[in-house]
PDB file of C-alpha atoms in Angstrom:
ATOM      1  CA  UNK A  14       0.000   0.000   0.000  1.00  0.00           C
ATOM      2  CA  UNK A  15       1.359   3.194  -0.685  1.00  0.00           C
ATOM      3  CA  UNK A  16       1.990   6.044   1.663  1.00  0.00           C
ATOM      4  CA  UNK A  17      -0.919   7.846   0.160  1.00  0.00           C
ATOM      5  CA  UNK A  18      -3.433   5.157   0.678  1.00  0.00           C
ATOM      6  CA  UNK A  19      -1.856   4.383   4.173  1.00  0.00           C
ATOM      7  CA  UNK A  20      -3.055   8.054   4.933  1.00  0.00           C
ATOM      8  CA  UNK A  21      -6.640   7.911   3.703  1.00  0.00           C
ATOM      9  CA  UNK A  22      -7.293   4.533   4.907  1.00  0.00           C
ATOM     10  CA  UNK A  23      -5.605   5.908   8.765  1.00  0.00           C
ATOM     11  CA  UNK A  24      -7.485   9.156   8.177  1.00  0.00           C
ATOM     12  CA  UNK A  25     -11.205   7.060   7.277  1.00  0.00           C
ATOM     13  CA  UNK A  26     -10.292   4.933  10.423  1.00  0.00           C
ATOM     14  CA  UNK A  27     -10.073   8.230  12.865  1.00  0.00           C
ATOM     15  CA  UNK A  28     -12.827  10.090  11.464  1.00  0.00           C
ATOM     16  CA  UNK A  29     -15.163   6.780  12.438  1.00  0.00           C
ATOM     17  CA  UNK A  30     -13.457   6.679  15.538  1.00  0.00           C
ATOM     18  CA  UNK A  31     -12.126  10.030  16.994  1.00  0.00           C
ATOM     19  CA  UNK A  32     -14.807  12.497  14.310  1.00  0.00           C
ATOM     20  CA  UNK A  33     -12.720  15.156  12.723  1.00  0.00           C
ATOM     21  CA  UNK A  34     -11.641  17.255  15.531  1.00  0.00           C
ATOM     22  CA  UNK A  35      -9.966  13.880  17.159  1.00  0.00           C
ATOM     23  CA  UNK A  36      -8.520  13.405  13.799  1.00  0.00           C
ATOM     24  CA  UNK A  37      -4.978  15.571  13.694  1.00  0.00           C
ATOM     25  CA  UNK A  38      -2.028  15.472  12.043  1.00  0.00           C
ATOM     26  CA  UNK A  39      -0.151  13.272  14.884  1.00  0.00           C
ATOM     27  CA  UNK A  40      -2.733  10.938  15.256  1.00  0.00           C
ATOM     28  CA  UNK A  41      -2.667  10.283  11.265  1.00  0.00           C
ATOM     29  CA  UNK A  42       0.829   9.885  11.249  1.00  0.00           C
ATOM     30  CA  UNK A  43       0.862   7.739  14.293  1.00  0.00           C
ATOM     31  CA  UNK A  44      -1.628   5.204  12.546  1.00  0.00           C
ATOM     32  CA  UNK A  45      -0.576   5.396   9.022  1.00  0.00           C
ATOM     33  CA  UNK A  46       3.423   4.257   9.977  1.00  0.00           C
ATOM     34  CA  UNK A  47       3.936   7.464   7.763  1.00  0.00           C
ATOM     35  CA  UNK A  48       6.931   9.615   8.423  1.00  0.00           C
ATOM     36  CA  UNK A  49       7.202  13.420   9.193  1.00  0.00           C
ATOM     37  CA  UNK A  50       6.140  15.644   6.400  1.00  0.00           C
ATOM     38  CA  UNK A  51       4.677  13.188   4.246  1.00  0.00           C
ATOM     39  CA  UNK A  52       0.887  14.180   4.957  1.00  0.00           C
ATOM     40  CA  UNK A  53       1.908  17.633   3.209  1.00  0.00           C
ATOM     41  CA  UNK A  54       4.039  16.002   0.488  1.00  0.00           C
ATOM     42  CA  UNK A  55       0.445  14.483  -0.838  1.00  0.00           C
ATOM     43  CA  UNK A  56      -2.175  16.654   0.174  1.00  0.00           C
ATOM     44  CA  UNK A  57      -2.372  20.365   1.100  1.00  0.00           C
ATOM     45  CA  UNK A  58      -2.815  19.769   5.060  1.00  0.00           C
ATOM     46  CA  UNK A  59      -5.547  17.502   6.997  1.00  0.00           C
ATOM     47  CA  UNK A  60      -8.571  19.049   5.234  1.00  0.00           C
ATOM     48  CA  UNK A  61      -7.626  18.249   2.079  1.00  0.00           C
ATOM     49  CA  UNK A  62      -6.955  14.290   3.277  1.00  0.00           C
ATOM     50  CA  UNK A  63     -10.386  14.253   5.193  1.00  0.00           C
ATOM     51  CA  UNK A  64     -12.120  14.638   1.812  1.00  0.00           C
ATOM     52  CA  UNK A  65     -10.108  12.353   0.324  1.00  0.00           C
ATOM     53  CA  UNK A  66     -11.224   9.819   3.461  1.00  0.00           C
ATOM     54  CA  UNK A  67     -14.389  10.416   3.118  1.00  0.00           C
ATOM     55  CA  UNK A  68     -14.750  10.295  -0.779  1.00  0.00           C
ATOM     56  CA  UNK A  69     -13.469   6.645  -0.342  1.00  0.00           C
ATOM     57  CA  UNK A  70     -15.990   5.675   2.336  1.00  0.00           C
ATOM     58  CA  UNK A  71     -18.629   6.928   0.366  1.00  0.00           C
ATOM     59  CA  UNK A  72     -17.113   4.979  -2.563  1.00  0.00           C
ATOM     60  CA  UNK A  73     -17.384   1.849  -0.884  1.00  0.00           C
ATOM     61  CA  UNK A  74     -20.503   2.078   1.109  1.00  0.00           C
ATOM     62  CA  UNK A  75     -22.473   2.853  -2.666  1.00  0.00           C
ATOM     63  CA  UNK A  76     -20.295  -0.097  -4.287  1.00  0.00           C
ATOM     64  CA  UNK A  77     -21.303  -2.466  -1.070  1.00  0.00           C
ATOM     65  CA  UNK A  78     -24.480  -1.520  -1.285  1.00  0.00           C
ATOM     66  CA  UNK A  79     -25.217  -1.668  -5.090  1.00  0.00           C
ATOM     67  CA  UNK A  80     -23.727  -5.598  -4.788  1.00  0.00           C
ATOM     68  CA  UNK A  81     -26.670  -6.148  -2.942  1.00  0.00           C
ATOM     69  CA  UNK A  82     -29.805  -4.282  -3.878  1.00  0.00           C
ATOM     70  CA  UNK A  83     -28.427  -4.746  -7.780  1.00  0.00           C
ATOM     71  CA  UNK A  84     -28.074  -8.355  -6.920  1.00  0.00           C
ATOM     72  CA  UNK A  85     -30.654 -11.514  -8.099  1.00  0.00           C
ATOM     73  CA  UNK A  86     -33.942 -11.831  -5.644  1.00  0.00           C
ATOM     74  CA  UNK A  87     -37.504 -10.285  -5.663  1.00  0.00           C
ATOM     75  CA  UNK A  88     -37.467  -6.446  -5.008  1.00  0.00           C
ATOM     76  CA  UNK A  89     -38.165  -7.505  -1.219  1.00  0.00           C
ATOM     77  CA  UNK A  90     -35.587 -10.165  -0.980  1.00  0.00           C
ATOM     78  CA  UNK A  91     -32.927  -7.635  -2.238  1.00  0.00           C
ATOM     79  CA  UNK A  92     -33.984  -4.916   0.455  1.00  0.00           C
ATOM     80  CA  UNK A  93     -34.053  -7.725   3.362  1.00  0.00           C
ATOM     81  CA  UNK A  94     -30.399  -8.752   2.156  1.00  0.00           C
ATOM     82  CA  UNK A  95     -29.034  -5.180   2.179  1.00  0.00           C
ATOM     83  CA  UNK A  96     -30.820  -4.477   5.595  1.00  0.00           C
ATOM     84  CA  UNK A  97     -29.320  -7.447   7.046  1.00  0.00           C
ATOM     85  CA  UNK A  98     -25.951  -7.446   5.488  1.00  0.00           C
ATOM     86  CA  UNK A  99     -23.136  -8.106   7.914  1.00  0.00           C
ATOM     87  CA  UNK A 100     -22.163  -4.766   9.594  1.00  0.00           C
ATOM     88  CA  UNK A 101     -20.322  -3.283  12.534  1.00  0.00           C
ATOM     89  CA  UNK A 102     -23.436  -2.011  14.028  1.00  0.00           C
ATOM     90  CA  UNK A 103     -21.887  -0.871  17.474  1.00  0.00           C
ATOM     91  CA  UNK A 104     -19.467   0.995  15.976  1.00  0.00           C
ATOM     92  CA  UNK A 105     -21.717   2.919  13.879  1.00  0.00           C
ATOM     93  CA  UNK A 106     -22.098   3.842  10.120  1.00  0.00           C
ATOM     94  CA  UNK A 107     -19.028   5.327   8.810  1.00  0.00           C
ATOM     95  CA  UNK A 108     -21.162   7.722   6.339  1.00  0.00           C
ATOM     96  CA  UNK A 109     -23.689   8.007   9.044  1.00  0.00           C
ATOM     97  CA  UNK A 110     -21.467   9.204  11.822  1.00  0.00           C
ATOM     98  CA  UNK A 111     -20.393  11.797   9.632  1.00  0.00           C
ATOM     99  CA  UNK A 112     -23.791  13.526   9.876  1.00  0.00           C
ATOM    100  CA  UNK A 113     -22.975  14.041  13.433  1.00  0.00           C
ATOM    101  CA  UNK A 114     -19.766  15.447  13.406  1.00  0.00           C
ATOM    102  CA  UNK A 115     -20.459  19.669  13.254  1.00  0.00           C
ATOM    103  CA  UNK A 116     -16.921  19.771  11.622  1.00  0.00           C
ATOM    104  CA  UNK A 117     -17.884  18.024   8.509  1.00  0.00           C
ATOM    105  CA  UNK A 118     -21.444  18.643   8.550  1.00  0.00           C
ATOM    106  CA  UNK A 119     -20.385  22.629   8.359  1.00  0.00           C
ATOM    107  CA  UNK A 120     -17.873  22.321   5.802  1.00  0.00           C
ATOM    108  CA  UNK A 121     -19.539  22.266   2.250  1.00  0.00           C
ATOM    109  CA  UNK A 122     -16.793  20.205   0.958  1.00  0.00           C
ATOM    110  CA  UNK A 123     -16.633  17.525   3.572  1.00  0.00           C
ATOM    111  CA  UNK A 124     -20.343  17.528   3.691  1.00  0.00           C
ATOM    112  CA  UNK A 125     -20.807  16.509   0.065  1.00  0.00           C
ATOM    113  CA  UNK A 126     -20.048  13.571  -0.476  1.00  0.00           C
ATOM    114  CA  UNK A 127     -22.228  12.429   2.979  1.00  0.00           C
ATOM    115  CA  UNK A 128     -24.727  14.135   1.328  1.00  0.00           C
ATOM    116  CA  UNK A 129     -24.823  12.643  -2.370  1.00  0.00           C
ATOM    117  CA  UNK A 130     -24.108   8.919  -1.119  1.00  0.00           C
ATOM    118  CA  UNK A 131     -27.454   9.249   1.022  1.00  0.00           C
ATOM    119  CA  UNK A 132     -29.325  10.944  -1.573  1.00  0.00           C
ATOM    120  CA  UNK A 133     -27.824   8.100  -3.975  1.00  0.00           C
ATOM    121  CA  UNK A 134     -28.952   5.038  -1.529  1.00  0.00           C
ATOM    122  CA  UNK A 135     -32.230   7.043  -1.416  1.00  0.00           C
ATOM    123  CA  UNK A 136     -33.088   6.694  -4.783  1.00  0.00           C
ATOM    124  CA  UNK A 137     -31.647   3.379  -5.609  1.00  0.00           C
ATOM    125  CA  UNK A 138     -34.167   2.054  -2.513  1.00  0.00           C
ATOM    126  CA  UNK A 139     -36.625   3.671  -4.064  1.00  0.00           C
ATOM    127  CA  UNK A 140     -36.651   2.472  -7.578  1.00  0.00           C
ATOM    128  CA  UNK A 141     -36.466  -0.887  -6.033  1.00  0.00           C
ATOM    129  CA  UNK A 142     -39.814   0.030  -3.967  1.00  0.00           C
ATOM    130  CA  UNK A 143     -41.314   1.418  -7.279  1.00  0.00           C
ATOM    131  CA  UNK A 144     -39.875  -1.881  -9.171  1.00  0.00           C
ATOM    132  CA  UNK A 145     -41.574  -4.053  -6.401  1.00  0.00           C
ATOM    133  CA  UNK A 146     -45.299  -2.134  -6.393  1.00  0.00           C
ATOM    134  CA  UNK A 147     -44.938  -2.302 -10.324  1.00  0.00           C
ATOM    135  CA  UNK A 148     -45.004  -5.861 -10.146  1.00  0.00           C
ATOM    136  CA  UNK A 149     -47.365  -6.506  -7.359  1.00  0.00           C
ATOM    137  CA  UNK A 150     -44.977  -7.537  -4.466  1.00  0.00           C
ATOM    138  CA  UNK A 151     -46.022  -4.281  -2.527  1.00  0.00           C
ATOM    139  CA  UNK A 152     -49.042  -2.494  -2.006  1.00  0.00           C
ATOM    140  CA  UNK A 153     -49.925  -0.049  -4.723  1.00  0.00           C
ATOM    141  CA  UNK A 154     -50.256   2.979  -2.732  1.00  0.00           C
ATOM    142  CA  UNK A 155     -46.492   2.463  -1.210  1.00  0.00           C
ATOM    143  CA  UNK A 156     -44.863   5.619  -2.494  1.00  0.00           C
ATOM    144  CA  UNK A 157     -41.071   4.427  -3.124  1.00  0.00           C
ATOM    145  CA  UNK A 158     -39.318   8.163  -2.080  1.00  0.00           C
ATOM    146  CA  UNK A 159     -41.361   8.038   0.953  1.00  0.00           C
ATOM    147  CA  UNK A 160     -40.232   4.154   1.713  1.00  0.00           C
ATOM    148  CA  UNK A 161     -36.620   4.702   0.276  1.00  0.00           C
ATOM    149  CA  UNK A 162     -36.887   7.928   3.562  1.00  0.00           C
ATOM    150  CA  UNK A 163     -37.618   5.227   5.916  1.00  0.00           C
ATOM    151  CA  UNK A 164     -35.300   2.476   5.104  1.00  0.00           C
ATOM    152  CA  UNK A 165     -32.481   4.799   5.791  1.00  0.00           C
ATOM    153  CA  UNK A 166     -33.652   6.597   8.580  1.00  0.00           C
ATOM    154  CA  UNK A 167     -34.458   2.808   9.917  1.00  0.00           C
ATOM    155  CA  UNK A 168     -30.882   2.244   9.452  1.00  0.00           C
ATOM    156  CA  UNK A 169     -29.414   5.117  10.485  1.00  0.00           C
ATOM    157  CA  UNK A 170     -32.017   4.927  14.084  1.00  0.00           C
ATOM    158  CA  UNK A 171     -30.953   1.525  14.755  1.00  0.00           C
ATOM    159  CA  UNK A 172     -26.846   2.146  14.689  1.00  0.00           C
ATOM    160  CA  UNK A 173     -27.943   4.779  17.031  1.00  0.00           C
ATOM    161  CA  UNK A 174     -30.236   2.403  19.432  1.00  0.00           C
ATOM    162  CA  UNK A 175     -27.817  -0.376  19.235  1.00  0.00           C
ATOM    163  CA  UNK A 176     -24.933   2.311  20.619  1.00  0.00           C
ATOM    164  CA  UNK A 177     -27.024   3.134  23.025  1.00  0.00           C
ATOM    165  CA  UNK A 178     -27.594  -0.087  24.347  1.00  0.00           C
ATOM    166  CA  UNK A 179     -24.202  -1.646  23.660  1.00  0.00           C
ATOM    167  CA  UNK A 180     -25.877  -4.624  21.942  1.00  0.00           C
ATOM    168  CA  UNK A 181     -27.247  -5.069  18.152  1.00  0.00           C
ATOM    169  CA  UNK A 182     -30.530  -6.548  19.342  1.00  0.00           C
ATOM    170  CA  UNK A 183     -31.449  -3.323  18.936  1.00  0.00           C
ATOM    171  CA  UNK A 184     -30.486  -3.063  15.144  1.00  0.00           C
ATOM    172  CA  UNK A 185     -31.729  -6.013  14.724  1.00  0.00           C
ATOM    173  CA  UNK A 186     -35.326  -5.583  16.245  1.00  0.00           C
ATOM    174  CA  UNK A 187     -35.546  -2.336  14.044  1.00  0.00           C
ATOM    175  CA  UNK A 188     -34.864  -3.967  10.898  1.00  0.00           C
ATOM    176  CA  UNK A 189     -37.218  -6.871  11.453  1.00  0.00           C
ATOM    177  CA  UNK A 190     -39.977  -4.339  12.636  1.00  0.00           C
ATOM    178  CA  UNK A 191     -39.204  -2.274   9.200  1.00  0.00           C
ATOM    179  CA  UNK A 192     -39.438  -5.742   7.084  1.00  0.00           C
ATOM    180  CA  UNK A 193     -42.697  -6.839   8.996  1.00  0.00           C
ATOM    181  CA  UNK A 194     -44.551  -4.147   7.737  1.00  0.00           C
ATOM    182  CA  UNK A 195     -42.769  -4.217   3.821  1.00  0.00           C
ATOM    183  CA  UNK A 196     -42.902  -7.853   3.081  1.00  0.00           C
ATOM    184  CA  UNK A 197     -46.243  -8.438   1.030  1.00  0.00           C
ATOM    185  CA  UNK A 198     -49.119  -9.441   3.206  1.00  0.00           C
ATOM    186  CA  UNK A 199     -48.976 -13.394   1.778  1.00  0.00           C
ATOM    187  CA  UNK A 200     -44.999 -13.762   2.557  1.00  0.00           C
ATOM    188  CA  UNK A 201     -44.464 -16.844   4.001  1.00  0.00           C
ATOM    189  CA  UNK A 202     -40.252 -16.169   3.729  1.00  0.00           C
ATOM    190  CA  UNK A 203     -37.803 -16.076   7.167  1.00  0.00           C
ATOM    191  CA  UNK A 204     -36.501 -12.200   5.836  1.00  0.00           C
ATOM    192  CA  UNK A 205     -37.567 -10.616   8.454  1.00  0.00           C
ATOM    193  CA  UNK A 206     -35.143 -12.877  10.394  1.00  0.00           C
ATOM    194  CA  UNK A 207     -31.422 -12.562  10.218  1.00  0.00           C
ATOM    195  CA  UNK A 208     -28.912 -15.100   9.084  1.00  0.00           C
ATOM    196  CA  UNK A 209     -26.494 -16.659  11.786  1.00  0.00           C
ATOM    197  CA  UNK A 210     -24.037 -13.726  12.949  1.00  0.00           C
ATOM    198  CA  UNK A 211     -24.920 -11.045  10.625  1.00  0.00           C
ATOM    199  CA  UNK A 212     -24.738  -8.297  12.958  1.00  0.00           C
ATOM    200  CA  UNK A 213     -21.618  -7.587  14.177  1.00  0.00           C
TER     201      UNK A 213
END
């Protein structure tokens, strides 16, 4: 890995951890192995490295999530799979936490990409909604922005609750409450359940 990735991947590790005011320059360099100086050799100072920390978390949350919802299953099998894909839960979303953080959330550049990855997962979920009422597998008066809203904030609530609590029962008793009243009233399926140790 190169010295440049060692410092983004350091940097996305402290921002989940720390936020961005526990993120400085020593702490960076600490984690990353990198010597003295070379934080300014590639970027212009710890701003400039945050965005490019964040721009790769938002990467790969949108690339883990589009393997799943863009993945084979019914429109409600898909959504059940992303909700109970295997996550850190008690550590948090690492996009999520970012909407917390009054550093990033007040700097338009920081904020951004936060911003268009949610806005992105948004209206993925709900094309999927839309997909699934256009075929019959929800009820025709589900409105898919409105759904797509509530998946997320779902989410976003439980990684919250389950911090809270120091256990992912709560995730997981928010995400089979939110599948309970999605799946189509004749579902016979176990996807409001989830598999064997995928909370984490």
């Amino acid at each position: 890995m190169s010295t440049s990735d060692r410092l983004i991947e350091s940097t996305r590790e402290l921002l989940w951890e720390r936020g961005y005011v526990g993120t400085s320059p020593k702490a960076i360099l600490e984690r990353s192995g990198a010597g003295q100086g070379s934080m300014y050799h590639h970027f212009k100072g710890k701003q400039d490295l945050a965005l490019a920390a964040i721009r790769r978390t938002a990467e790969e949350m949108r690339a883990t999530a589009a393997g799943v919802l863009d993945g084979p299953g019914t429109p409600y099998e898909r959504i059940a799979r992303y909700l109970w894909r295997e996550r850190e839960v008690l550590r948090g979303c690492p996009v999520g936490r970012l909407t917390m953080d009054p550093d990033v959330i007040a700097d338009d550049e920081l904020r951004a990409p936060v911003d268009e990855t949610l806005d992105w997962l948004r209206e993925r979920l709900a094309g999927i909604v839309e997909e699934g009422r256009e075929q019959g597998e929800f009820a025709a008066g589900l409105d898919g922005e409105s759904v797509a809203a509530t998946i997320v904030a779902t989410l976003q609530g439980g990684y919250v609750l389950a911090r809270a609590s120091g256990s992912p029962g709560a995730f997981d008793a928010s995400v089979r409450g939110l599948l309970s009243l999605l799946a189509p009233r004749d579902d016979t399926r176990t996807s409001s359940r989830p598999p064997t140790g995928t909370s984490t």
